[in-house]
CSV table of C-alpha atoms in Angstrom, one decimal:
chain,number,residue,atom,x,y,z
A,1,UNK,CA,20.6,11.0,3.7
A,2,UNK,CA,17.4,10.0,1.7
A,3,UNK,CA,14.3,8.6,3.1
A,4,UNK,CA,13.9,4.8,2.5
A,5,UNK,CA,10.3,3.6,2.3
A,6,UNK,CA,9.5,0.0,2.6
A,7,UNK,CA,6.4,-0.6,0.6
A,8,UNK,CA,4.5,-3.9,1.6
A,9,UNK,CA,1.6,-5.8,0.3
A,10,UNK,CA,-0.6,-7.0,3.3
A,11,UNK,CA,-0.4,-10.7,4.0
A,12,UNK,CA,-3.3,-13.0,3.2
A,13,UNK,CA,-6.9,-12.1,4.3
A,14,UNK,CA,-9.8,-14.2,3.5
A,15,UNK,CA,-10.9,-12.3,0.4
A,16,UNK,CA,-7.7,-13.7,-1.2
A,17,UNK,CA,-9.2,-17.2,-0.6
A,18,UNK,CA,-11.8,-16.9,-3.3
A,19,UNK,CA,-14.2,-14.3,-5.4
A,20,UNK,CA,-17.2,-15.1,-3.6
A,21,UNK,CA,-15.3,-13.8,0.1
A,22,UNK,CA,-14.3,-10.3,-1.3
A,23,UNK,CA,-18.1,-9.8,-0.4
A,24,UNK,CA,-16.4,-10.2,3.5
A,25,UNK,CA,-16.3,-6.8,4.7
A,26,UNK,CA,-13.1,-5.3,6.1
A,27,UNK,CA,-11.8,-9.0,6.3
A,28,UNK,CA,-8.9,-10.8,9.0
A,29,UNK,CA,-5.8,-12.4,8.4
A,30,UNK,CA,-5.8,-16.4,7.1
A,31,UNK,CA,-4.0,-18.2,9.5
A,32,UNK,CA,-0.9,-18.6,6.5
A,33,UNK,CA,-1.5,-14.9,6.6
A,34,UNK,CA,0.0,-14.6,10.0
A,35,UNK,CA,2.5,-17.4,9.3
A,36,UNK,CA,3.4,-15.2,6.3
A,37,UNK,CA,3.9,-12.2,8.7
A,38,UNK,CA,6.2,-14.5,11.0
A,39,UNK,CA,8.3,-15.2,7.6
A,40,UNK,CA,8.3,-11.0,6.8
A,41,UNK,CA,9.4,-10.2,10.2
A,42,UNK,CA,12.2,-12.9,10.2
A,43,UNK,CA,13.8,-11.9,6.8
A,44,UNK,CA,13.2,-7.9,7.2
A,45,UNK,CA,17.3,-7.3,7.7
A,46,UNK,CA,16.1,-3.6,9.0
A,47,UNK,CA,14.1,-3.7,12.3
A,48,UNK,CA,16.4,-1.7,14.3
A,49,UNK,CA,16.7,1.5,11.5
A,50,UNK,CA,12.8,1.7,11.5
A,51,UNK,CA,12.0,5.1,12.3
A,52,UNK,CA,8.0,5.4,10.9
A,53,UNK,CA,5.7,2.6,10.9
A,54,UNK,CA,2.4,3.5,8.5
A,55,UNK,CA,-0.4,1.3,7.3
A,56,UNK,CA,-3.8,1.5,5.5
A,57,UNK,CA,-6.6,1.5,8.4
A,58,UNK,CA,-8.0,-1.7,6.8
A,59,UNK,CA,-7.6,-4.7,9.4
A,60,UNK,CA,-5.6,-6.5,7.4
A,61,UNK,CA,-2.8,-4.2,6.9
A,62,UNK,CA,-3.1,-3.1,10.5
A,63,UNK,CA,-2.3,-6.5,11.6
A,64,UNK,CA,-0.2,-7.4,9.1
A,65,UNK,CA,2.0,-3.9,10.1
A,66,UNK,CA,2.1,-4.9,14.2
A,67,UNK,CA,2.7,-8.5,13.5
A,68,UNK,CA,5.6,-8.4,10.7
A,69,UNK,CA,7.2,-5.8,12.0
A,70,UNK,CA,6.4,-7.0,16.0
A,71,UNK,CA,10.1,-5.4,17.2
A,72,UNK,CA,9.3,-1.8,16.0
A,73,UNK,CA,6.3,-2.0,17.6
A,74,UNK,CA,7.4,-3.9,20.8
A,75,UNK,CA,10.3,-0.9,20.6
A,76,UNK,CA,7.4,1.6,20.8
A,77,UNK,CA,7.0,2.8,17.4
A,78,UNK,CA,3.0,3.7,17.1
A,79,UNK,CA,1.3,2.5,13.8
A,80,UNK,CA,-0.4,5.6,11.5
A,81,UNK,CA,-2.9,4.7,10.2
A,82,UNK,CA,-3.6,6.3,6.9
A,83,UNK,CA,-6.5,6.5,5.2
A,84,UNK,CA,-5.0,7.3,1.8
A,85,UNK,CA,-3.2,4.2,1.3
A,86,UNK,CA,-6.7,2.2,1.6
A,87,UNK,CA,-7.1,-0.3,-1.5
A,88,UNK,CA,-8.9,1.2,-4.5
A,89,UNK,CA,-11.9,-0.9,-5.4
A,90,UNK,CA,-15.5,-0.6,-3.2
A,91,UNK,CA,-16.3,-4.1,-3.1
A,92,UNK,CA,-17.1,-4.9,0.6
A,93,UNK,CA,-13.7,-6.5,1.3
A,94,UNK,CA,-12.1,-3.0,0.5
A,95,UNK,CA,-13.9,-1.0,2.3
A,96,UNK,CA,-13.0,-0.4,5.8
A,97,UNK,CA,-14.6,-0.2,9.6
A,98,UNK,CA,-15.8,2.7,11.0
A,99,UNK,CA,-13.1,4.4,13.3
A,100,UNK,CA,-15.5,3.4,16.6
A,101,UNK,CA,-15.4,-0.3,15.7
A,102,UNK,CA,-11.8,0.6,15.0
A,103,UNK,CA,-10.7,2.1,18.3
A,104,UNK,CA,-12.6,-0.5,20.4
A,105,UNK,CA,-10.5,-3.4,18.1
A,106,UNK,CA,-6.8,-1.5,18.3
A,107,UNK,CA,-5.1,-0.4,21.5
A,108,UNK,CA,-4.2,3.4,20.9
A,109,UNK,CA,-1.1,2.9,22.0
A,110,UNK,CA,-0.3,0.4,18.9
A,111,UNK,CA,-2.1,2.1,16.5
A,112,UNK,CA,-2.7,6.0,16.0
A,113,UNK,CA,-6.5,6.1,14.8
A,114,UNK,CA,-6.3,10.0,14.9
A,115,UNK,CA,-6.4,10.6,10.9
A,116,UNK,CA,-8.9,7.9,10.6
A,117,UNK,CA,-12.3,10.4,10.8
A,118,UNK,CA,-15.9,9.5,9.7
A,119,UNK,CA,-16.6,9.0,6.0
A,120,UNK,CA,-12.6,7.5,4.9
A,121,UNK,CA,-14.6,4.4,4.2
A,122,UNK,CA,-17.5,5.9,2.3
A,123,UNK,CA,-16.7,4.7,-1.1
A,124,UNK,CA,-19.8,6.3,-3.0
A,125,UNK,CA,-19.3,8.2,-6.0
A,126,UNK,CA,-19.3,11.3,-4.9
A,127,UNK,CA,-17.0,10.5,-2.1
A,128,UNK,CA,-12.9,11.2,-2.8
A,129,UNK,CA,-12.4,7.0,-1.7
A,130,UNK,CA,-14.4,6.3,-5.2
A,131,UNK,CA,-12.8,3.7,-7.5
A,132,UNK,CA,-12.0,6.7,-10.0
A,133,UNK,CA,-8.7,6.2,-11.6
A,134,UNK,CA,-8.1,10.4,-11.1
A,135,UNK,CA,-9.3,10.7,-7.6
A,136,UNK,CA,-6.9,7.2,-7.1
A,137,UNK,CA,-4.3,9.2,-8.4
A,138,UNK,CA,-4.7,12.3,-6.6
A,139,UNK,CA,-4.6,10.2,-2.8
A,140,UNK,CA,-1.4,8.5,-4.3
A,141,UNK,CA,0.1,11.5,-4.9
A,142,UNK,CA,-1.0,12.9,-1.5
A,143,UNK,CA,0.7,10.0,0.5
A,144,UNK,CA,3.8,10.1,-1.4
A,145,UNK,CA,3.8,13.8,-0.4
A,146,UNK,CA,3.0,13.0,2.8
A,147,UNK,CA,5.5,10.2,3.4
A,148,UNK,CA,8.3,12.6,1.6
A,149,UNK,CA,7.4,15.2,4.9
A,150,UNK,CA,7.4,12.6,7.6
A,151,UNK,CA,10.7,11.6,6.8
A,152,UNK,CA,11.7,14.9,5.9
A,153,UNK,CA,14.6,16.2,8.8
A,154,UNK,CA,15.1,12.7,9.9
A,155,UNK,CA,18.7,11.4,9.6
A,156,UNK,CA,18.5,8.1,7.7
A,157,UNK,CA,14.5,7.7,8.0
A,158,UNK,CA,13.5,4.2,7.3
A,159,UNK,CA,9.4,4.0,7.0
A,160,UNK,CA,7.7,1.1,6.7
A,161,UNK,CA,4.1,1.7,4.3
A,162,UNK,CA,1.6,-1.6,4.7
A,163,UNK,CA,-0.5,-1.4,1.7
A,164,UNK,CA,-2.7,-3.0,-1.0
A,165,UNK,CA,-1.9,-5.1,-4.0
A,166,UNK,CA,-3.7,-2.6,-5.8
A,167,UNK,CA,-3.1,0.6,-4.5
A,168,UNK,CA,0.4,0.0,-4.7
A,169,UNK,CA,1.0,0.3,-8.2
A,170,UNK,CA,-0.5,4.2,-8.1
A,171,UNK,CA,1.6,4.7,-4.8
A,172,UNK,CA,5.2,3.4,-7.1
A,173,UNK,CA,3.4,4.8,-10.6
A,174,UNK,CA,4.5,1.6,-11.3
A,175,UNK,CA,2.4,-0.8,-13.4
A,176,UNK,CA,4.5,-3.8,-14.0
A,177,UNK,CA,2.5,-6.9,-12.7
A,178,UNK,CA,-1.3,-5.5,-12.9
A,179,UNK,CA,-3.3,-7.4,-15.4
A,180,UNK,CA,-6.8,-9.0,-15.6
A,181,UNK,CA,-5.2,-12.4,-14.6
A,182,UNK,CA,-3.2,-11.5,-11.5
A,183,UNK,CA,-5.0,-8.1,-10.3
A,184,UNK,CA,-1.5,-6.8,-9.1
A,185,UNK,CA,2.0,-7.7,-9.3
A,186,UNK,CA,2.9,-7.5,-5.9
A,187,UNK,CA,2.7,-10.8,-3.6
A,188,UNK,CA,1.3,-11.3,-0.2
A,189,UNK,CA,4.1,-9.7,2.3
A,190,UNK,CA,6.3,-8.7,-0.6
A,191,UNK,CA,8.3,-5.8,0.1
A,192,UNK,CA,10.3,-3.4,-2.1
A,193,UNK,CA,12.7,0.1,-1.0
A,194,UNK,CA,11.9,3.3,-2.9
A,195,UNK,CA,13.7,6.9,-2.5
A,196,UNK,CA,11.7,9.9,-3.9
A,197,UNK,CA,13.4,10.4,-7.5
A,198,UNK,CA,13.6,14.1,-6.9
A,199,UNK,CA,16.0,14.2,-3.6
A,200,UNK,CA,15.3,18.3,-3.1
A,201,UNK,CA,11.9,18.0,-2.3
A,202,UNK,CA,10.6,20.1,-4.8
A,203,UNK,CA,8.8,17.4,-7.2
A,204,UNK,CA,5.2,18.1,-6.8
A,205,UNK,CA,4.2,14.4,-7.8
A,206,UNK,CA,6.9,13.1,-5.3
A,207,UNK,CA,7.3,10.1,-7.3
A,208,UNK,CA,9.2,7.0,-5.9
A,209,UNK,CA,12.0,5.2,-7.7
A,210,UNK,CA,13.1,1.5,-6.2
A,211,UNK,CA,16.5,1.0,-4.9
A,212,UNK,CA,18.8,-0.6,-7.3
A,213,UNK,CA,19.8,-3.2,-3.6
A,214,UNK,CA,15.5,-4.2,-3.9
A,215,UNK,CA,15.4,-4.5,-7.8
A,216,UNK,CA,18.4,-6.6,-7.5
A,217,UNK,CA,17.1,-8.9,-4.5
A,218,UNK,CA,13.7,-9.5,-6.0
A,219,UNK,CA,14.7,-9.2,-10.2
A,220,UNK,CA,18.4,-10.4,-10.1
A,221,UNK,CA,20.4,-8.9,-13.3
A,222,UNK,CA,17.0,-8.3,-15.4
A,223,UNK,CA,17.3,-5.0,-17.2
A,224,UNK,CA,14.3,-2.5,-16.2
A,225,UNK,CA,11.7,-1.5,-18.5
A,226,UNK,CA,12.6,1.2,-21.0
A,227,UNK,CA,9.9,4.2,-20.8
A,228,UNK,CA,8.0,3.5,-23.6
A,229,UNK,CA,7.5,-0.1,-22.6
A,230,UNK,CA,6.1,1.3,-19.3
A,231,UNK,CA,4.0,3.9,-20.7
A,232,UNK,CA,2.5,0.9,-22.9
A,233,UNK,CA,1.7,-1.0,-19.3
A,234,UNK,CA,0.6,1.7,-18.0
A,235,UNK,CA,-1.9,2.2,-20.5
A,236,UNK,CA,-3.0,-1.4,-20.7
A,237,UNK,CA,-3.3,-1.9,-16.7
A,238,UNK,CA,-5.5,1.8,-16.6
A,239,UNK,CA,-7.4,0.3,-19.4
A,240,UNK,CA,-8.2,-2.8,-17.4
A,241,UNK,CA,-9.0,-0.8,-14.2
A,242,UNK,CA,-11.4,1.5,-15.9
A,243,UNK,CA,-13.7,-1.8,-17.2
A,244,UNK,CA,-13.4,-3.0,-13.7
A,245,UNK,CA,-14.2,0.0,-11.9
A,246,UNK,CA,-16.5,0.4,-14.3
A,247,UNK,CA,-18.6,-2.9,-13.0
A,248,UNK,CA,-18.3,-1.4,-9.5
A,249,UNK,CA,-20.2,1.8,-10.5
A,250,UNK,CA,-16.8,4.1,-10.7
A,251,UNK,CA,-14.2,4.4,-13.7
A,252,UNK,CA,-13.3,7.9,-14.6
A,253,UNK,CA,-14.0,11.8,-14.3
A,254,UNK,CA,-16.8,12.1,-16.7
């Protein structure tokens, strides 16, 4: 059977509240952050087929993870975090808490820390975390490799991946949503279902493809982009990421 992988944006932090608190490093949940986990965890029709739980190691999508998904975890499943599904820009509210502050925060028996090593949340220009659109790409395609080997053996894996609004359209490859107005398609606790598009394992991108059961529940009868159309958004979102990046002292391989 093919691995299912439930991509979520994290629910909302206090960065989301206005421009001047993305300067909040490593920010909590809002209160209707949590209420939106409450909502997550009472529609997700899939708690007991959950076989991986993963998020980003930023505290947001940690707690958004244990709380929307509270009966894997109260089941036992550990959260991984991973470090390569952190968001993509290095303004203070993207960039995360050193693995001590971390462990002393999260019980290790909730969350597995043990990927999370000194330096994931150096986002310097010479570090691989830079807002670079290539090195962005390269850690997408990692994960996705990553995720394809975790479920890889397991009879009707189910993961669960907690994420960024950002970071999730070069996880999906996906650029439908991400413009200078919005910043990303995806809402606060949105989920979508992806399979790998190449089911023997042998794409070296492993690139995702959403189910036609979660383009149906969230788009209804709309008719897909045709591949020109999404090579055009593609090419207007990177175009838009590169000025921004740009401002944050990163862009592109020069």
């Amino acid at each position: 059977m093919p691995t299912h992988i439930h991509l979520v944006r994290h629910a909302q932090g206090f960065h989301n509240l206005s421009v001047a608190n993305q300067q909040l490093p490593d920010p909590e949940l809002t209160p209707l952050g949590k209420e939106q986990c409450a909502a997550l965890c009472e529609a997700f029709p899939l708690h007991d087929k959950i076989t991986h739980l993963v998020a980003s190691p930023m505290r947001r999508t940690l707690y958004t993870c244990l709380l929307s998904f509270k009966p894997a975890a109260e089941a036992g499943k550990t959260v991984i975090a991973l470090p390569e599904v952190q968001e993509v820009s290095n303004l203070p509210c993207d960039v995360g808490s050193a693995p001590e502050k971390l462990r002393a925060e999260f019980d290790a028996a909730a969350v597995d820390l043990s990927r999370v090593a000194a330096g994931w949340n150096d986002k310097g220009l010479g570090s691989p975390w830079a807002p670079v659109i290539e090195r962005l790409e390269a850690r997408a395609r990692t994960a996705r490799a990553w995720l394809r080997e975790l479920g890889a053996g397991v009879e009707d894996a189910h993961i669960v991946v907690v994420t960024h609004g950002g970071f999730l359209h070069f996880l999906t490859e996906d650029w439908d949503g991400m413009n200078a107005d919005k910043g990303t398609g995806w809402s606060n606790t949105e989920y979508r279902t992806y399979e790998f598009a190449d089911g023997t394992g042998a794409d070296p991108q492993a690139s995702l493809k959403e189910t036609g059961g979660s383009w149906r529940r969230r788009r209804g009868s709309a008719i897909g982009l045709t591949e020109t159309e999404r090579m055009e958004m593609r090419a207007a979102a990177k175009g838009y990421l590169e000025e921004e990046f740009a401002k944050l002292g990163g862009s592109k391989e020069g």
